[in-house]
Amino acid sequence: LSALQKSIRGSDPDAAIHYLVRFLKADSDFMTIARRLLVIASEDIGMAYPEAISTVTSMVTAAKMTGLPEAEIILSHAVIYLACLPKSNASYMAMHKAKEDLEKYSDLEVPFHLRNASYEGAKDRGYGEGYKYPHSFGGYTKQDYLPEKLIELNRKYYEPTDNGMEIKFKEFLKMIKETYDKDN
């Protein structure tokens, strides 16, 4: 499984299919491979091609429905598909950075303007006060979303790569930041 994942991560469909066949020939449970392919779609492909997780989920479902030996065809399809996609682990790394901060700063409070103000007494506590509804401002507006301590530390978790769709996400986030900087 490790060699399979590393081959997909390295964009080598030939090696990836080799390790898939070796795994299947050993009469291993194909659902173990199916689960690993789902992980690869998120961990290694990630935001470079976000549709990968949905596509691989469909393939895994199809493999389960057909069973062996036909499931091998579907699994080979999934392995080659993943090996040929652009790669990014930026969302995976963002999650780990956020987890580290949560361990260090477990007492961080959610900013009052982001708290749910829809129940009785919440507004009396200041919940929701000052919240700017982004859709009222063309889809985005400058406001703080992180807890104050993380803003002070200038935390940035998600750092998009220049691979696949992530280029578009990177450009969009840059445009928003430039818009905010102009307004302030």
Coordinates of N, CA, C and O in Angstrom, one line a residue:
L1 N 0.8 -1.2 0.0 CA 0.0 0.0 0.0 C 0.9 1.3 0.0 O 0.5 2.2 -0.7
S2 N 1.9 1.2 0.8 CA 2.8 2.4 0.8 C 3.4 2.7 -0.6 O 3.5 3.8 -1.1
A3 N 3.9 1.6 -1.3 CA 4.5 1.8 -2.6 C 3.4 2.2 -3.6 O 3.7 3.1 -4.5
L4 N 2.2 1.7 -3.5 CA 1.1 2.2 -4.3 C 0.9 3.7 -4.1 O 0.9 4.4 -5.1
Q5 N 0.8 4.1 -2.9 CA 0.5 5.5 -2.6 C 1.7 6.4 -3.1 O 1.4 7.5 -3.7
K6 N 2.9 6.0 -2.8 CA 4.0 6.8 -3.2 C 4.2 6.9 -4.7 O 4.6 7.9 -5.3
S7 N 3.8 5.8 -5.4 CA 3.8 5.8 -6.9 C 2.8 6.8 -7.5 O 3.0 7.5 -8.4
I8 N 1.6 6.7 -6.9 CA 0.6 7.7 -7.3 C 1.0 9.1 -7.0 O 0.9 10.0 -7.8
R9 N 1.5 9.3 -5.8 CA 2.0 10.6 -5.4 C 3.1 11.1 -6.3 O 3.2 12.3 -6.6
G10 N 3.9 10.2 -6.8 CA 5.0 10.6 -7.7 C 4.5 10.6 -9.2 O 5.4 10.8 -10.1
S11 N 3.3 10.5 -9.5 CA 2.7 10.6 -10.8 C 3.2 9.5 -11.7 O 3.5 9.8 -12.9
D12 N 3.4 8.3 -11.2 CA 3.9 7.2 -12.1 C 2.8 6.1 -12.2 O 2.7 5.2 -11.4
P13 N 2.0 6.2 -13.2 CA 0.9 5.3 -13.3 C 1.3 3.9 -13.6 O 0.6 2.9 -13.1
D14 N 2.5 3.7 -14.2 CA 3.0 2.3 -14.4 C 3.3 1.6 -13.1 O 2.9 0.5 -12.9
A15 N 4.1 2.3 -12.3 CA 4.4 1.7 -11.0 C 3.2 1.5 -10.1 O 3.0 0.5 -9.5
A16 N 2.3 2.5 -10.2 CA 1.1 2.4 -9.4 C 0.2 1.2 -9.7 O -0.2 0.5 -8.9
I17 N 0.1 1.0 -11.0 CA -0.8 -0.2 -11.5 C 0.0 -1.5 -11.1 O -0.7 -2.5 -10.7
H18 N 1.3 -1.5 -11.2 CA 2.1 -2.6 -10.8 C 1.8 -3.0 -9.3 O 1.5 -4.2 -9.0
Y19 N 1.8 -2.0 -8.4 CA 1.6 -2.3 -7.0 C 0.1 -2.7 -6.7 O -0.2 -3.5 -5.9
L20 N -0.8 -2.1 -7.5 CA -2.2 -2.5 -7.4 C -2.3 -4.0 -7.7 O -3.0 -4.8 -6.9
V21 N -1.8 -4.4 -8.8 CA -1.9 -5.8 -9.3 C -1.2 -6.7 -8.2 O -1.8 -7.8 -7.9
R22 N -0.1 -6.4 -7.7 CA 0.6 -7.2 -6.7 C -0.3 -7.3 -5.5 O -0.4 -8.4 -4.9
F23 N -0.9 -6.2 -5.1 CA -1.8 -6.3 -3.9 C -2.9 -7.2 -4.1 O -3.3 -8.1 -3.3
L24 N -3.6 -7.1 -5.3 CA -4.7 -7.9 -5.6 C -4.4 -9.4 -5.8 O -5.1 -10.3 -5.4
K25 N -3.2 -9.6 -6.4 CA -2.7 -11.0 -6.6 C -2.5 -11.7 -5.3 O -2.7 -12.9 -5.2
A26 N -2.2 -11.0 -4.3 CA -1.9 -11.6 -2.9 C -3.3 -11.9 -2.2 O -3.3 -12.2 -1.0
D27 N -4.4 -11.8 -3.0 CA -5.7 -12.0 -2.4 C -6.0 -11.1 -1.2 O -6.7 -11.5 -0.3
S28 N -5.5 -9.9 -1.3 CA -5.8 -9.0 -0.2 C -7.2 -8.4 -0.4 O -7.7 -8.4 -1.5
D29 N -7.8 -7.9 0.6 CA -9.1 -7.3 0.6 C -9.1 -6.0 -0.3 O -8.4 -5.1 0.1
F30 N -9.8 -6.0 -1.4 CA -9.8 -4.8 -2.2 C -10.3 -3.6 -1.6 O -10.0 -2.5 -2.0
M31 N -11.1 -3.7 -0.5 CA -11.6 -2.5 0.2 C -10.5 -1.8 0.9 O -10.6 -0.6 1.1
T32 N -9.5 -2.5 1.2 CA -8.3 -1.8 1.8 C -7.7 -0.9 0.8 O -7.4 0.3 1.2
I33 N -7.6 -1.3 -0.4 CA -7.1 -0.5 -1.5 C -8.0 0.7 -1.7 O -7.7 1.8 -1.9
A34 N -9.3 0.4 -1.8 CA -10.3 1.4 -2.0 C -10.3 2.5 -1.0 O -10.3 3.7 -1.3
R35 N -10.1 2.1 0.3 CA -10.0 3.1 1.3 C -8.8 4.0 1.1 O -8.8 5.2 1.3
R36 N -7.7 3.3 0.8 CA -6.4 4.1 0.6 C -6.5 5.0 -0.6 O -6.0 6.1 -0.6
L37 N -7.2 4.6 -1.7 CA -7.4 5.5 -2.8 C -8.2 6.8 -2.4 O -7.9 7.9 -2.9
L38 N -9.2 6.6 -1.5 CA -9.9 7.8 -1.1 C -9.0 8.7 -0.3 O -9.1 9.9 -0.4
V39 N -8.2 8.1 0.5 CA -7.2 8.9 1.3 C -6.3 9.7 0.3 O -6.0 10.9 0.5
I40 N -5.8 9.0 -0.7 CA -4.9 9.6 -1.6 C -5.6 10.8 -2.3 O -4.9 11.8 -2.6
A41 N -6.8 10.6 -2.7 CA -7.6 11.7 -3.4 C -7.6 13.0 -2.5 O -7.5 14.1 -3.1
S42 N -7.6 12.8 -1.2 CA -7.6 14.0 -0.4 C -6.2 14.4 0.1 O -5.9 15.6 0.0
E43 N -5.4 13.5 0.5 CA -4.1 13.8 1.0 C -3.1 14.3 -0.1 O -2.4 15.2 0.1
D44 N -3.1 13.6 -1.2 CA -2.1 13.8 -2.2 C -2.6 14.6 -3.4 O -1.8 15.4 -4.0
I45 N -3.8 14.6 -3.7 CA -4.4 15.3 -4.9 C -5.0 16.6 -4.3 O -4.6 17.7 -4.8
G46 N -5.8 16.5 -3.3 CA -6.3 17.6 -2.6 C -7.0 18.7 -3.5 O -7.7 18.4 -4.4
M47 N -6.6 19.9 -3.2 CA -7.2 21.1 -3.8 C -6.7 21.3 -5.2 O -7.2 22.1 -6.0
A48 N -5.6 20.6 -5.6 CA -5.1 20.7 -7.0 C -6.2 20.2 -8.0 O -6.2 20.6 -9.1
Y49 N -7.0 19.2 -7.5 CA -8.1 18.7 -8.3 C -9.2 18.2 -7.4 O -9.3 17.0 -7.2
P50 N -9.9 19.1 -6.8 CA -10.9 18.8 -5.8 C -11.9 17.7 -6.2 O -12.5 17.0 -5.3
E51 N -12.2 17.6 -7.4 CA -13.2 16.6 -7.9 C -12.7 15.2 -7.7 O -13.5 14.3 -7.8
A52 N -11.5 15.0 -7.5 CA -10.9 13.7 -7.4 C -11.6 12.8 -6.3 O -11.9 11.7 -6.5
I53 N -11.9 13.4 -5.2 CA -12.5 12.7 -4.1 C -13.9 12.2 -4.5 O -14.3 11.0 -4.2
S54 N -14.7 13.0 -5.2 CA -16.0 12.5 -5.7 C -15.9 11.4 -6.7 O -16.6 10.5 -6.7
T55 N -15.0 11.6 -7.6 CA -14.8 10.6 -8.7 C -14.3 9.3 -8.1 O -14.8 8.2 -8.5
V56 N -13.4 9.3 -7.2 CA -12.9 8.1 -6.6 C -13.9 7.5 -5.7 O -14.0 6.2 -5.7
T57 N -14.7 8.3 -5.1 CA -15.8 7.7 -4.3 C -16.8 6.9 -5.2 O -17.2 5.8 -4.9
S58 N -17.1 7.5 -6.4 CA -17.9 6.8 -7.3 C -17.3 5.5 -7.8 O -18.0 4.5 -7.9
M59 N -16.0 5.5 -8.0 CA -15.3 4.3 -8.5 C -15.3 3.3 -7.4 O -15.5 2.1 -7.6
V60 N -15.1 3.7 -6.1 CA -15.1 2.7 -5.0 C -16.5 2.1 -4.9 O -16.6 0.9 -4.6
T61 N -17.5 2.9 -5.0 CA -18.9 2.4 -4.9 C -19.1 1.4 -6.0 O -19.7 0.3 -5.8
A62 N -18.7 1.7 -7.2 CA -18.8 0.8 -8.3 C -18.1 -0.5 -8.1 O -18.6 -1.6 -8.4
A63 N -16.9 -0.4 -7.5 CA -16.1 -1.6 -7.2 C -16.8 -2.5 -6.2 O -16.9 -3.7 -6.4
K64 N -17.4 -1.8 -5.2 CA -18.1 -2.6 -4.2 C -19.3 -3.3 -4.8 O -19.6 -4.4 -4.5
M65 N -20.0 -2.6 -5.7 CA -21.2 -3.1 -6.3 C -20.9 -4.3 -7.3 O -21.7 -5.3 -7.3
T66 N -19.8 -4.3 -7.9 CA -19.5 -5.3 -8.9 C -18.7 -6.5 -8.2 O -18.9 -7.6 -8.6
G67 N -17.9 -6.2 -7.2 CA -17.1 -7.2 -6.6 C -16.0 -7.7 -7.5 O -15.9 -7.4 -8.7
L68 N -15.2 -8.6 -7.0 CA -14.1 -9.2 -7.7 C -14.6 -10.3 -8.6 O -15.6 -10.9 -8.3
P69 N -14.1 -10.5 -9.8 CA -12.8 -9.9 -10.3 C -13.0 -8.6 -11.0 O -12.1 -7.9 -11.3
E70 N -14.3 -8.3 -11.4 CA -14.5 -7.0 -12.2 C -14.1 -5.8 -11.5 O -13.7 -4.8 -12.1
A71 N -14.1 -5.8 -10.1 CA -13.7 -4.6 -9.4 C -12.3 -4.2 -9.7 O -11.9 -3.0 -9.6
E72 N -11.5 -5.2 -10.1 CA -10.1 -4.9 -10.4 C -10.0 -3.8 -11.5 O -9.1 -3.0 -11.5
I73 N -10.9 -3.9 -12.5 CA -10.9 -3.0 -13.6 C -11.2 -1.6 -13.1 O -10.5 -0.6 -13.5
I74 N -12.1 -1.4 -12.2 CA -12.5 -0.1 -11.7 C -11.4 0.4 -10.8 O -11.0 1.6 -10.9
L75 N -10.8 -0.5 -10.0 CA -9.7 0.0 -9.2 C -8.5 0.4 -10.0 O -7.8 1.4 -9.7
S76 N -8.2 -0.3 -11.1 CA -7.1 0.1 -12.0 C -7.4 1.5 -12.6 O -6.5 2.4 -12.7
H77 N -8.7 1.7 -13.0 CA -9.1 3.0 -13.5 C -8.8 4.1 -12.4 O -8.2 5.2 -12.8
A78 N -9.2 3.8 -11.2 CA -9.0 4.8 -10.1 C -7.5 5.1 -9.9 O -7.1 6.3 -9.7
V79 N -6.7 4.1 -9.9 CA -5.2 4.2 -9.6 C -4.6 5.1 -10.7 O -3.8 6.0 -10.5
I80 N -4.9 4.7 -12.0 CA -4.3 5.5 -13.1 C -4.8 6.9 -13.1 O -4.0 7.9 -13.3
Y81 N -6.1 7.1 -12.8 CA -6.7 8.5 -12.7 C -5.9 9.3 -11.7 O -5.5 10.4 -12.0
L82 N -5.7 8.8 -10.5 CA -5.1 9.5 -9.4 C -3.6 9.8 -9.8 O -3.1 10.9 -9.5
A83 N -2.9 8.8 -10.4 CA -1.5 9.0 -10.7 C -1.3 10.1 -11.8 O -0.3 10.8 -11.8
C84 N -2.4 10.3 -12.6 CA -2.2 11.3 -13.7 C -2.8 12.7 -13.3 O -2.8 13.6 -14.2
L85 N -3.2 12.9 -12.1 CA -3.8 14.2 -11.7 C -2.7 15.1 -11.1 O -1.7 14.6 -10.6
P86 N -2.8 16.4 -11.1 CA -1.9 17.3 -10.4 C -2.0 17.0 -8.9 O -3.1 16.6 -8.4
K87 N -1.0 17.3 -8.2 CA -0.9 16.9 -6.8 C -0.7 18.2 -5.9 O -0.1 19.1 -6.3
S88 N -1.3 18.1 -4.7 CA -1.1 19.1 -3.7 C -1.5 18.5 -2.3 O -2.6 18.0 -2.2
N89 N -0.7 18.7 -1.4 CA -1.0 18.4 0.0 C -1.3 19.6 0.9 O -1.2 19.5 2.1
A90 N -1.5 20.7 0.3 CA -1.7 22.0 1.0 C -2.9 22.0 2.0 O -2.7 22.5 3.1
S91 N -4.0 21.3 1.6 CA -5.1 21.3 2.6 C -4.8 20.3 3.7 O -5.1 20.6 4.9
Y92 N -4.1 19.2 3.4 CA -3.6 18.3 4.5 C -2.6 19.0 5.4 O -2.8 18.9 6.6
M93 N -1.7 19.8 4.9 CA -0.8 20.5 5.7 C -1.4 21.6 6.5 O -1.1 21.8 7.7
A94 N -2.4 22.3 5.9 CA -3.2 23.3 6.7 C -3.9 22.7 7.9 O -3.8 23.3 9.0
M95 N -4.4 21.5 7.7 CA -5.1 20.9 8.8 C -4.1 20.6 10.0 O -4.4 20.8 11.1
H96 N -2.9 20.1 9.6 CA -2.0 19.8 10.6 C -1.4 21.0 11.4 O -1.2 21.0 12.6
K97 N -1.2 22.1 10.6 CA -0.8 23.4 11.3 C -1.9 23.9 12.2 O -1.6 24.3 13.3
A98 N -3.1 23.8 11.8 CA -4.2 24.2 12.7 C -4.3 23.3 13.9 O -4.6 23.8 15.0
K99 N -4.1 22.0 13.8 CA -4.1 21.1 14.9 C -3.0 21.5 15.9 O -3.2 21.5 17.1
E100 N -1.8 21.8 15.4 CA -0.7 22.2 16.3 C -1.1 23.4 17.1 O -0.8 23.5 18.3
D101 N -1.7 24.4 16.4 CA -2.1 25.6 17.1 C -3.2 25.3 18.2 O -3.2 25.9 19.2
L102 N -4.1 24.5 17.8 CA -5.1 24.1 18.8 C -4.5 23.5 20.0 O -5.0 23.7 21.1
E103 N -3.5 22.7 19.8 CA -2.8 22.0 21.0 C -2.1 23.1 21.8 O -2.2 23.1 23.1
K104 N -1.5 24.1 21.2 CA -0.8 25.1 21.9 C -1.7 26.1 22.6 O -1.4 26.6 23.7
Y105 N -2.8 26.5 21.9 CA -3.7 27.5 22.3 C -5.1 27.0 22.4 O -6.0 27.4 21.7
S106 N -5.3 26.1 23.3 CA -6.6 25.4 23.5 C -7.7 26.3 24.0 O -8.9 26.0 23.9
D107 N -7.4 27.5 24.5 CA -8.4 28.3 25.1 C -8.8 29.5 24.3 O -9.4 30.5 24.7
L108 N -8.6 29.4 23.0 CA -8.9 30.5 22.1 C -10.4 30.7 21.9 O -11.1 29.7 21.8
E109 N -10.9 31.9 22.0 CA -12.3 32.2 21.9 C -12.7 32.5 20.5 O -11.9 33.2 19.8
V110 N -13.9 32.1 20.1 CA -14.4 32.5 18.8 C -14.8 34.0 18.9 O -15.4 34.4 19.9
P111 N -14.4 34.8 18.0 CA -14.7 36.2 18.0 C -16.3 36.4 18.2 O -17.0 35.6 17.6
F112 N -16.7 37.4 19.0 CA -18.1 37.6 19.3 C -18.9 37.8 18.0 O -20.0 37.3 17.9
H113 N -18.4 38.5 17.0 CA -19.2 38.8 15.8 C -19.5 37.5 15.0 O -20.4 37.5 14.2
L114 N -18.7 36.4 15.2 CA -18.9 35.2 14.5 C -19.8 34.2 15.3 O -20.2 33.2 14.7
R115 N -20.1 34.5 16.5 CA -21.0 33.6 17.3 C -22.4 33.6 16.9 O -22.9 34.7 16.4
N116 N -23.1 32.5 17.1 CA -24.5 32.4 16.7 C -25.3 33.3 17.6 O -25.4 33.2 18.8
A117 N -26.1 34.2 16.9 CA -26.9 35.1 17.6 C -28.4 34.8 17.4 O -29.2 35.7 17.7
S118 N -28.7 33.6 17.0 CA -30.1 33.4 16.6 C -30.9 32.8 17.8 O -32.1 32.6 17.6
Y119 N -30.3 32.6 18.9 CA -31.1 32.1 20.0 C -31.3 33.2 21.1 O -30.6 34.1 21.2
E120 N -32.3 33.0 21.9 CA -32.7 34.0 22.9 C -31.6 34.2 23.9 O -30.9 33.3 24.4
G121 N -31.3 35.5 24.1 CA -30.2 35.9 25.0 C -28.8 36.1 24.4 O -27.9 36.7 25.0
A122 N -28.7 35.6 23.2 CA -27.3 35.6 22.5 C -26.9 37.1 22.2 O -25.8 37.5 22.4
K123 N -27.9 37.8 21.7 CA -27.6 39.2 21.3 C -27.3 40.1 22.5 O -26.4 41.0 22.5
D124 N -27.9 39.7 23.7 CA -27.6 40.4 24.9 C -26.2 40.2 25.3 O -25.6 41.0 26.1
R125 N -25.6 39.1 24.9 CA -24.2 38.8 25.3 C -23.2 39.4 24.2 O -22.0 39.3 24.3
G126 N -23.7 40.0 23.2 CA -22.9 40.6 22.1 C -22.6 39.7 21.0 O -21.8 40.0 20.1
Y127 N -23.2 38.5 21.0 CA -23.0 37.5 19.9 C -23.5 38.1 18.6 O -24.6 38.6 18.5
G128 N -22.7 38.0 17.6 CA -23.1 38.4 16.2 C -23.0 39.9 16.0 O -23.1 40.3 14.8
E129 N -22.7 40.6 17.0 CA -22.6 42.1 16.8 C -21.5 42.5 16.0 O -20.3 42.1 16.2
G130 N -21.8 43.2 14.9 CA -20.7 43.7 14.0 C -20.4 42.7 12.9 O -19.5 43.0 12.0
Y131 N -21.1 41.6 12.8 CA -20.8 40.7 11.7 C -21.3 41.3 10.4 O -22.3 41.9 10.3
K132 N -20.4 41.1 9.4 CA -20.7 41.6 8.1 C -21.0 40.4 7.2 O -20.1 39.6 7.0
Y133 N -22.2 40.4 6.7 CA -22.6 39.3 5.8 C -22.0 39.4 4.4 O -22.3 40.3 3.7
P134 N -21.0 38.5 4.1 CA -20.2 38.7 2.9 C -21.1 38.9 1.6 O -20.7 39.6 0.7
H135 N -22.2 38.2 1.5 CA -23.0 38.3 0.3 C -23.6 39.7 0.1 O -23.9 40.1 -1.0
S136 N -23.7 40.5 1.2 CA -24.2 41.8 1.1 C -23.1 42.8 0.5 O -23.3 43.9 0.3
F137 N -21.9 42.3 0.4 CA -20.7 43.1 0.0 C -20.1 42.5 -1.3 O -18.9 42.6 -1.5
G138 N -20.9 41.8 -2.1 CA -20.4 41.2 -3.3 C -19.7 39.9 -3.2 O -19.0 39.4 -4.1
G139 N -19.9 39.2 -2.0 CA -19.3 37.9 -1.8 C -18.2 37.8 -0.8 O -17.9 36.7 -0.3
Y140 N -17.6 38.9 -0.5 CA -16.5 38.9 0.5 C -16.4 40.3 1.1 O -16.7 41.3 0.4
T141 N -15.9 40.4 2.3 CA -15.7 41.7 3.0 C -14.6 41.5 4.0 O -14.5 40.4 4.5
K142 N -13.9 42.5 4.3 CA -12.9 42.5 5.3 C -13.4 42.4 6.7 O -14.2 43.2 7.1
Q143 N -13.1 41.3 7.4 CA -13.4 41.2 8.8 C -12.5 40.0 9.3 O -12.0 39.2 8.6
D144 N -12.3 40.0 10.6 CA -11.5 39.0 11.2 C -12.3 37.8 11.5 O -13.4 37.8 12.0
Y145 N -11.7 36.6 11.1 CA -12.4 35.4 11.3 C -11.7 34.5 12.3 O -12.3 33.7 13.0
L146 N -10.4 34.6 12.4 CA -9.6 33.8 13.4 C -9.7 34.4 14.8 O -10.0 35.6 14.9
P147 N -9.5 33.6 15.8 CA -9.4 34.2 17.1 C -8.2 35.2 17.2 O -7.2 35.1 16.5
E148 N -8.4 36.1 18.1 CA -7.4 37.3 18.2 C -6.0 36.8 18.3 O -5.1 37.4 17.6
K149 N -5.7 35.9 19.1 CA -4.3 35.4 19.3 C -3.7 34.9 18.0 O -2.5 35.2 17.7
L150 N -4.4 34.2 17.2 CA -3.9 33.7 15.9 C -3.7 34.9 14.9 O -2.8 34.8 14.0
I151 N -4.5 35.9 15.0 CA -4.4 37.1 14.2 C -3.1 37.8 14.6 O -2.3 38.2 13.7
E152 N -2.8 37.9 15.9 CA -1.6 38.5 16.4 C -0.4 37.8 15.9 O 0.7 38.4 15.6
L153 N -0.5 36.4 15.8 CA 0.6 35.6 15.3 C 0.7 35.5 13.8 O 1.6 34.9 13.3
N154 N -0.2 36.2 13.1 CA -0.3 36.3 11.7 C -0.4 34.8 11.1 O 0.4 34.5 10.1
R155 N -1.2 34.0 11.6 CA -1.3 32.6 11.2 C -1.9 32.5 9.8 O -2.9 33.2 9.5
K156 N -1.3 31.7 9.0 CA -1.8 31.3 7.7 C -1.6 29.8 7.6 O -0.5 29.3 7.6
Y157 N -2.7 29.1 7.4 CA -2.7 27.7 7.4 C -2.6 27.2 5.9 O -1.8 26.3 5.6
Y158 N -3.6 27.6 5.1 CA -3.7 27.1 3.8 C -2.8 28.0 2.9 O -3.0 29.2 2.7
E159 N -1.8 27.3 2.2 CA -0.9 27.9 1.3 C -1.0 27.2 0.0 O -0.3 26.2 -0.2
P160 N -1.8 27.7 -0.9 CA -2.0 27.0 -2.2 C -0.8 26.9 -3.0 O 0.1 27.8 -3.0
T161 N -0.7 25.8 -3.7 CA 0.5 25.5 -4.6 C 0.2 26.1 -6.0 O -0.9 26.7 -6.2
D162 N 1.0 25.9 -6.9 CA 0.8 26.3 -8.3 C 0.4 25.1 -9.2 O 0.6 25.1 -10.4
N163 N -0.2 24.1 -8.5 CA -0.6 22.9 -9.3 C -2.1 22.9 -9.5 O -2.9 23.1 -8.6
G164 N -2.5 22.5 -10.7 CA -3.9 22.2 -11.0 C -4.8 23.4 -10.6 O -4.4 24.6 -10.9
M165 N -5.9 23.1 -10.1 CA -7.0 24.1 -9.7 C -6.5 25.0 -8.6 O -7.0 26.1 -8.5
E166 N -5.5 24.6 -7.9 CA -5.0 25.4 -6.8 C -4.5 26.8 -7.2 O -4.5 27.7 -6.5
I167 N -4.0 26.8 -8.5 CA -3.6 28.1 -9.0 C -4.7 29.1 -9.0 O -4.5 30.3 -8.6
K168 N -5.9 28.6 -9.4 CA -7.1 29.5 -9.3 C -7.5 30.0 -7.9 O -7.8 31.1 -7.7
F169 N -7.4 29.0 -7.0 CA -7.7 29.4 -5.6 C -6.7 30.4 -5.1 O -7.0 31.3 -4.4
K170 N -5.4 30.2 -5.4 CA -4.3 31.1 -5.0 C -4.6 32.5 -5.6 O -4.5 33.5 -4.9
E171 N -5.0 32.6 -6.9 CA -5.3 33.9 -7.5 C -6.4 34.5 -6.8 O -6.4 35.8 -6.6
F172 N -7.5 33.8 -6.5 CA -8.7 34.3 -5.9 C -8.4 34.9 -4.5 O -8.7 36.0 -4.2
L173 N -7.6 34.1 -3.7 CA -7.3 34.6 -2.4 C -6.4 35.8 -2.4 O -6.5 36.8 -1.6
K174 N -5.5 35.9 -3.4 CA -4.6 37.1 -3.6 C -5.4 38.3 -4.0 O -5.2 39.4 -3.4
M175 N -6.4 38.1 -4.9 CA -7.3 39.2 -5.3 C -8.1 39.7 -4.1 O -8.2 41.0 -3.9
I176 N -8.6 38.9 -3.2 CA -9.3 39.3 -2.1 C -8.4 40.1 -1.1 O -8.8 41.2 -0.7
K177 N -7.2 39.6 -0.9 CA -6.3 40.3 0.0 C -5.9 41.7 -0.6 O -5.9 42.7 0.2
E178 N -5.7 41.7 -1.9 CA -5.3 43.0 -2.5 C -6.5 44.0 -2.4 O -6.3 45.2 -2.2
T179 N -7.7 43.5 -2.5 CA -8.9 44.3 -2.4 C -9.0 44.9 -0.9 O -9.3 46.0 -0.7
Y180 N -8.8 44.0 0.0 CA -8.8 44.4 1.4 C -7.7 45.5 1.7 O -8.0 46.4 2.4
D181 N -6.5 45.2 1.2 CA -5.4 46.1 1.4 C -5.7 47.5 0.9 O -5.3 48.5 1.4
K182 N -6.4 47.6 -0.3 CA -6.7 48.9 -0.9 C -7.7 49.6 -0.1 O -7.7 50.8 0.0
D183 N -8.7 48.8 0.5 CA -9.8 49.5 1.3 C -9.3 50.0 2.6 O -10.0 50.8 3.3
N184 N -8.1 49.5 3.1 CA -7.7 49.9 4.4 C -6.5 50.8 4.4 O -5.8 51.0 3.5

